[in-house]
Coordinates of C-alpha atoms in Angstrom, one line a residue:
X1 CA 24.1 57.4 -75.4
X2 CA 23.1 61.0 -77.2
X3 CA 19.9 62.3 -77.5
X4 CA 18.4 64.9 -79.1
X5 CA 19.3 68.8 -78.2
X6 CA 22.9 68.1 -77.0
X7 CA 21.6 66.0 -74.1
X8 CA 22.7 62.8 -73.1
X9 CA 21.8 59.7 -71.0
X10 CA 24.6 58.4 -68.8
X11 CA 24.3 54.5 -68.1
X12 CA 25.8 53.7 -64.8
X13 CA 28.3 51.1 -64.5
X14 CA 26.4 47.4 -64.0
X15 CA 26.5 46.4 -60.5
X16 CA 27.0 43.0 -58.8
X17 CA 23.9 40.7 -58.6
X18 CA 22.4 41.0 -55.0
X19 CA 23.5 44.3 -54.4
X20 CA 21.3 47.4 -55.0
X21 CA 18.4 47.1 -57.2
X22 CA 17.6 50.3 -59.1
X23 CA 14.4 50.7 -61.5
X24 CA 14.6 54.0 -63.4
X25 CA 11.1 55.5 -64.6
X26 CA 10.2 54.6 -67.9
X27 CA 10.0 58.0 -69.2
X28 CA 13.1 59.7 -71.1
X29 CA 15.1 61.6 -68.3
X30 CA 16.0 65.2 -69.3
X31 CA 19.5 66.0 -68.5
X32 CA 21.6 69.0 -68.5
X33 CA 24.5 69.6 -70.9
X34 CA 27.7 67.7 -69.7
X35 CA 31.2 67.9 -70.8
X36 CA 33.6 65.4 -71.9
X37 CA 35.5 65.2 -68.8
X38 CA 32.2 65.0 -66.7
X39 CA 31.1 62.3 -68.6
X40 CA 34.3 60.5 -68.1
X41 CA 34.3 60.8 -64.5
X42 CA 30.8 59.8 -64.2
X43 CA 31.7 56.5 -65.7
X44 CA 34.5 55.7 -63.1
X45 CA 32.4 56.9 -59.8
X46 CA 28.9 55.7 -60.8
X47 CA 27.6 56.1 -57.3
X48 CA 28.3 59.6 -56.8
X49 CA 26.6 63.2 -57.6
X50 CA 28.2 63.1 -60.8
X51 CA 25.8 60.4 -61.9
X52 CA 22.2 62.0 -62.8
X53 CA 20.5 58.7 -62.2
X54 CA 22.1 57.5 -59.1
X55 CA 22.9 60.3 -56.5
X56 CA 24.1 59.8 -52.8
X57 CA 21.7 62.4 -51.7
X58 CA 19.3 59.5 -51.1
X59 CA 20.2 56.6 -49.2
X60 CA 20.2 53.2 -51.2
X61 CA 18.5 50.5 -49.4
X62 CA 19.3 46.7 -50.2
X63 CA 16.6 44.8 -51.6
X64 CA 15.8 41.4 -49.9
X65 CA 15.5 38.3 -52.2
X66 CA 11.7 38.2 -51.7
X67 CA 11.3 41.3 -53.4
X68 CA 12.9 40.2 -56.7
X69 CA 11.1 39.3 -59.5
X70 CA 12.1 35.7 -58.8
X71 CA 8.6 33.6 -57.5
X72 CA 9.5 33.2 -53.8
X73 CA 7.9 29.9 -52.1
X74 CA 6.0 31.4 -49.6
X75 CA 5.1 28.2 -47.5
X76 CA 9.0 27.3 -47.2
X77 CA 10.0 30.7 -46.2
X78 CA 7.7 30.7 -43.4
X79 CA 8.5 27.3 -42.4
X80 CA 12.3 28.0 -42.4
X81 CA 11.4 31.3 -40.4
X82 CA 10.0 29.3 -37.6
X83 CA 12.9 26.7 -37.5
X84 CA 15.3 29.8 -37.2
X85 CA 13.2 31.2 -34.4
X86 CA 13.4 27.8 -32.5
X87 CA 17.0 27.5 -33.1
X88 CA 17.7 30.8 -31.1
X89 CA 15.4 29.7 -28.7
X90 CA 17.1 26.4 -28.4
X91 CA 20.5 28.1 -27.8
X92 CA 19.3 29.2 -24.8
X93 CA 17.9 26.1 -23.6
X94 CA 21.0 24.5 -24.5
X95 CA 23.0 26.9 -22.7
X96 CA 20.7 26.2 -19.2
X97 CA 21.2 22.4 -19.7
X98 CA 25.0 22.9 -20.3
X99 CA 25.2 24.6 -16.8
X100 CA 23.3 22.1 -15.3
X101 CA 25.2 19.5 -16.6
X102 CA 28.3 20.9 -15.5
X103 CA 27.1 21.6 -11.9
X104 CA 26.0 18.3 -11.4
X105 CA 29.2 16.9 -13.0
X106 CA 30.9 18.7 -10.0
X107 CA 28.6 17.2 -7.8
X108 CA 29.3 13.8 -8.4
X109 CA 32.9 14.3 -9.2
X110 CA 33.3 15.8 -5.5
X111 CA 31.2 12.6 -4.4
X112 CA 33.5 10.2 -6.4
X113 CA 30.1 8.9 -8.1
X114 CA 32.2 7.8 -11.3
X115 CA 29.2 6.3 -13.6
X116 CA 27.3 9.4 -12.5
X117 CA 29.9 11.7 -13.4
X118 CA 30.6 10.1 -16.7
X119 CA 27.0 10.5 -17.4
X120 CA 27.2 14.2 -16.8
X121 CA 30.6 14.1 -18.9
X122 CA 28.6 13.2 -21.9
X123 CA 25.7 15.7 -21.0
X124 CA 28.2 18.5 -21.4
X125 CA 29.8 17.1 -24.7
X126 CA 26.7 16.3 -26.6
X127 CA 25.0 19.6 -25.5
X128 CA 28.4 21.3 -26.5
X129 CA 28.4 19.5 -29.9
X130 CA 24.7 20.9 -30.4
X131 CA 25.8 24.4 -29.4
X132 CA 28.2 23.9 -32.5
X133 CA 25.7 23.4 -35.0
X134 CA 23.4 26.2 -33.6
X135 CA 26.6 28.6 -34.0
X136 CA 27.2 27.2 -37.5
X137 CA 23.7 27.8 -38.4
X138 CA 23.8 31.5 -37.2
X139 CA 21.4 31.0 -34.5
X140 CA 24.0 31.6 -31.4
X141 CA 26.2 34.4 -31.6
X142 CA 29.9 33.8 -32.1
X143 CA 30.8 35.8 -28.9
X144 CA 28.5 33.8 -26.9
X145 CA 29.9 30.6 -28.4
X146 CA 33.5 31.7 -27.4
X147 CA 32.5 32.1 -24.1
X148 CA 30.8 29.0 -23.5
X149 CA 33.7 27.4 -25.0
X150 CA 35.8 28.7 -22.6
X151 CA 33.9 27.9 -19.6
X152 CA 33.2 24.2 -20.9
X153 CA 37.1 23.5 -21.3
X154 CA 37.7 25.0 -18.1
X155 CA 35.1 23.0 -16.4
X156 CA 36.0 19.7 -18.0
X157 CA 39.6 20.0 -17.1
X158 CA 39.0 21.1 -13.5
X159 CA 36.4 18.5 -12.8
X160 CA 38.8 15.8 -14.0
X161 CA 41.9 17.0 -12.1
X162 CA 40.0 17.0 -8.9
X163 CA 38.4 13.7 -9.5
X164 CA 41.9 12.3 -9.7
X165 CA 43.4 14.5 -6.7
X166 CA 45.3 16.7 -9.0
X167 CA 43.6 20.0 -8.3
X168 CA 44.1 22.0 -5.1
X169 CA 41.0 23.0 -2.6
X170 CA 41.5 26.7 -3.3
X171 CA 41.0 26.4 -7.2
X172 CA 38.1 24.1 -6.4
X173 CA 36.4 26.4 -4.1
X174 CA 36.6 29.1 -6.9
X175 CA 35.0 26.8 -9.3
X176 CA 32.5 25.8 -6.9
X177 CA 31.5 29.5 -6.3
X178 CA 31.3 30.2 -10.1
X179 CA 28.9 27.6 -10.5
X180 CA 26.8 28.4 -7.5
X181 CA 26.3 32.1 -8.5
X182 CA 25.5 31.0 -12.0
X183 CA 22.9 28.3 -11.1
X184 CA 21.3 30.5 -8.4
X185 CA 21.2 33.3 -11.4
X186 CA 19.8 31.4 -14.2
X187 CA 17.5 29.3 -12.2
X188 CA 14.6 32.2 -11.4
X189 CA 15.2 33.6 -14.6
X190 CA 14.2 30.5 -16.4
X191 CA 11.0 30.1 -14.3
X192 CA 10.1 33.5 -15.0
X193 CA 10.6 33.6 -18.5
X194 CA 8.6 30.5 -18.9
X195 CA 5.4 32.4 -18.5
X196 CA 6.0 35.4 -20.5
X197 CA 3.9 37.0 -21.8
X198 CA 1.5 36.5 -19.1
X199 CA 4.2 38.1 -16.8
X200 CA 6.1 41.1 -18.2
X201 CA 9.3 40.4 -19.7
X202 CA 12.3 41.3 -17.2
X203 CA 15.7 40.6 -15.9
X204 CA 14.5 41.4 -12.7
X205 CA 14.6 37.9 -10.8
X206 CA 17.9 37.0 -12.4
X207 CA 19.7 40.1 -11.3
X208 CA 17.9 39.8 -7.8
X209 CA 19.4 36.4 -7.6
X210 CA 22.6 37.2 -8.7
X211 CA 22.8 39.8 -6.3
X212 CA 21.9 37.3 -3.3
X213 CA 24.2 34.3 -4.8
X214 CA 27.3 36.6 -4.8
X215 CA 26.3 37.9 -1.4
X216 CA 26.0 34.4 0.2
X217 CA 29.1 33.2 -1.3
X218 CA 31.0 36.2 0.2
X219 CA 29.7 35.4 3.8
X220 CA 30.4 31.8 3.5
X221 CA 34.0 32.2 2.4
X222 CA 34.5 35.3 5.0
X223 CA 33.2 33.1 7.9
X224 CA 29.8 35.1 8.5
X225 CA 28.0 32.3 8.5
X226 CA 27.5 29.2 10.6
X227 CA 29.0 25.7 9.9
X228 CA 25.4 24.6 8.6
X229 CA 25.1 27.8 6.6
X230 CA 28.1 27.0 5.1
X231 CA 27.3 23.5 4.0
X232 CA 23.9 24.9 2.9
X233 CA 25.7 27.3 0.5
X234 CA 28.0 24.4 -0.9
X235 CA 25.0 22.1 -1.6
X236 CA 23.4 24.9 -3.8
X237 CA 25.0 24.2 -6.7
X238 CA 23.8 21.0 -6.9
X239 CA 20.3 21.8 -6.0
X240 CA 20.1 24.4 -8.5
X241 CA 21.3 22.2 -11.3
X242 CA 18.7 19.5 -10.0
X243 CA 15.7 22.2 -10.1
X244 CA 17.0 23.5 -13.5
X245 CA 16.3 19.6 -15.0
X246 CA 13.1 19.5 -12.9
X247 CA 11.8 22.8 -14.4
X248 CA 12.3 21.6 -18.0
X249 CA 9.2 19.1 -18.1
X250 CA 7.1 21.9 -16.5
X251 CA 8.4 24.1 -19.4
X252 CA 7.4 21.6 -21.7
X253 CA 3.9 20.6 -20.1
X254 CA 3.1 24.4 -20.3
X255 CA 4.3 24.7 -23.7
X256 CA 1.7 21.8 -24.5
X257 CA -1.0 23.5 -22.6
X258 CA -0.9 26.6 -24.4
X259 CA -0.2 24.9 -27.8
X260 CA -1.6 21.5 -27.9
X261 CA -0.4 21.0 -31.6
X262 CA 3.0 21.2 -30.3
X263 CA 3.2 17.7 -28.5
X264 CA 2.5 16.1 -32.0
X265 CA 6.1 16.8 -32.9
X266 CA 7.2 14.7 -29.8
X267 CA 8.5 11.1 -30.4
X268 CA 6.9 8.4 -28.2
X269 CA 10.2 6.6 -28.6
X270 CA 12.2 9.7 -27.3
X271 CA 10.2 10.2 -24.3
X272 CA 10.4 6.5 -23.3
X273 CA 14.2 6.7 -23.5
X274 CA 14.2 9.9 -21.7
X275 CA 12.1 8.1 -18.8
X276 CA 14.3 5.0 -18.8
X277 CA 17.5 7.0 -18.7
X278 CA 16.2 8.9 -15.7
X279 CA 14.7 5.7 -13.8
X280 CA 17.9 3.9 -14.3
X281 CA 19.2 6.3 -11.9
X282 CA 16.7 6.0 -9.1
X283 CA 18.0 2.7 -7.4
X284 CA 21.7 4.0 -7.1
X285 CA 19.9 7.2 -5.6
X286 CA 17.9 5.6 -3.4
X287 CA 21.0 3.0 -2.1
X288 CA 23.5 6.0 -1.1
X289 CA 20.6 7.9 0.4
X290 CA 21.3 11.1 -1.7
X291 CA 18.0 13.0 -1.7
X292 CA 18.9 15.5 -4.3
X293 CA 19.8 12.8 -6.7
X294 CA 16.8 10.5 -5.8
X295 CA 14.3 13.8 -6.4
X296 CA 15.7 14.9 -9.5
X297 CA 15.7 11.6 -11.1
X298 CA 12.1 10.4 -9.8
X299 CA 10.8 13.9 -11.0
X300 CA 12.3 13.7 -14.8
X301 CA 11.4 10.1 -14.7
X302 CA 7.5 11.0 -13.9
X303 CA 7.0 14.4 -15.4
X304 CA 9.4 14.5 -18.1
X305 CA 9.4 10.9 -19.5
X306 CA 6.0 9.5 -18.5
X307 CA 4.4 13.0 -18.3
X308 CA 4.9 13.6 -22.0
X309 CA 3.9 10.0 -22.7
X310 CA 0.8 10.6 -21.2
X311 CA 0.2 13.9 -23.1
X312 CA 0.9 12.1 -25.8
X313 CA -1.9 9.4 -25.2
X314 CA -4.4 11.8 -24.2
X315 CA -4.2 13.7 -27.5
X316 CA -4.4 10.4 -29.3
X317 CA -0.5 10.6 -30.7
X318 CA 0.1 7.1 -29.4
X319 CA -1.6 3.9 -29.4
X320 CA -3.2 2.6 -25.8
X321 CA -0.9 -0.4 -25.9
X322 CA 2.1 1.6 -26.1
X323 CA 0.7 3.9 -23.2
X324 CA 0.1 0.7 -21.2
X325 CA 3.3 -0.8 -21.7
X326 CA 5.1 2.2 -20.5
X327 CA 3.1 2.8 -17.4
X328 CA 3.4 -1.0 -16.5
X329 CA 7.1 -0.8 -17.0
X330 CA 7.4 2.4 -14.8
X331 CA 5.5 0.9 -11.8
X332 CA 7.3 -2.4 -11.9
X333 CA 10.7 -0.7 -12.1
X334 CA 10.0 1.5 -9.0
X335 CA 8.5 -1.3 -6.9
X336 CA 11.7 -3.4 -7.8
X337 CA 14.1 -0.7 -6.9
X338 CA 12.2 0.1 -3.6
X339 CA 12.0 -3.9 -3.1
X340 CA 15.7 -4.4 -3.7
X341 CA 16.8 -1.7 -1.5
X342 CA 14.9 -2.8 1.4
X343 CA 16.2 -6.2 1.1
X344 CA 19.7 -5.0 0.8
X345 CA 19.4 -2.9 4.1
X346 CA 17.2 -5.6 5.9
X347 CA 14.0 -3.8 6.2
X348 CA 10.9 -5.1 6.4
X349 CA 9.0 -2.4 4.3
X350 CA 10.0 -0.2 1.6
X351 CA 9.1 2.6 2.9
X352 CA 11.6 2.5 5.6
X353 CA 14.2 3.4 2.9
X354 CA 12.2 6.2 1.9
X355 CA 12.0 7.4 5.3
X356 CA 15.8 7.0 5.8
X357 CA 16.0 8.9 2.3
X358 CA 14.4 12.1 3.6
X359 CA 14.9 12.1 7.2
X360 CA 18.0 10.0 7.7
X361 CA 18.6 6.7 9.5

């Protein structure tokens, strides 16, 4: 466009939408005399120093959609911002649960407990499906998802081969060492992170535990430990997985204590199902005298399932009749399990079964 006094106003080539937004001043811009060749060059290279309006001497910054002239729903934005943050946190929690499921799957596969191994396999698969959804939503980095997929695939294949007797002891031992080091490294870090920001945010607990776990595994494999020490190291993967699941209700109750409004998002039916699912494992764990399995199942039943139901009732998020039914059902089921186990073993008291569970026959 020509102006008076041999001046020109050069209009830049229109940019695609959602790229860079430029708002020129309202006053007329004085321009220097420009040759026709310069004008032609500027029309081609609109984002160069030839362009008197847009100059590369000043870095252009992309403008976010919320800064545009389109009205933005602030409430929806804040809600989605909160949910995406929860998705990111959920990815870390799901990784912890996935490692716990894999560790327990190996534990039950080694004990030839088919039903328990199937439950843990379903737990691995369902958790992996959630991680796929989190990755698609952008809450989990792709490189982490690829590494997780590799571990899940290898873990499921190795456990399946070992259960059916198709895997050598050397490869199985390496897998056990991997889940032992992984479990011992993750567990202290999870416990520490639960209480942030009351404690400083640090990776020292996980790093320290990793060094100790690697040293313990090397000493066990090189014969530097006694026979009891080797058995203890071999049982660490199962115990760390159990402690991971035991820590979940602790973390949940701590969150409820800090933010009581969060518990309103819990479903009483979901907590009842969690209580029932863990409670169904109690009789079998007691019958085969597996202290680790019994401890994890009883803890999750009482503190994760029933504990959250109690919190819901105290905050008036569920009815009195619902809470009473859950309480009566829980007490009746535990009493039935103890009574039936004592009858099966020919004991006069159900407490004899608990004594054998802890101290042996």
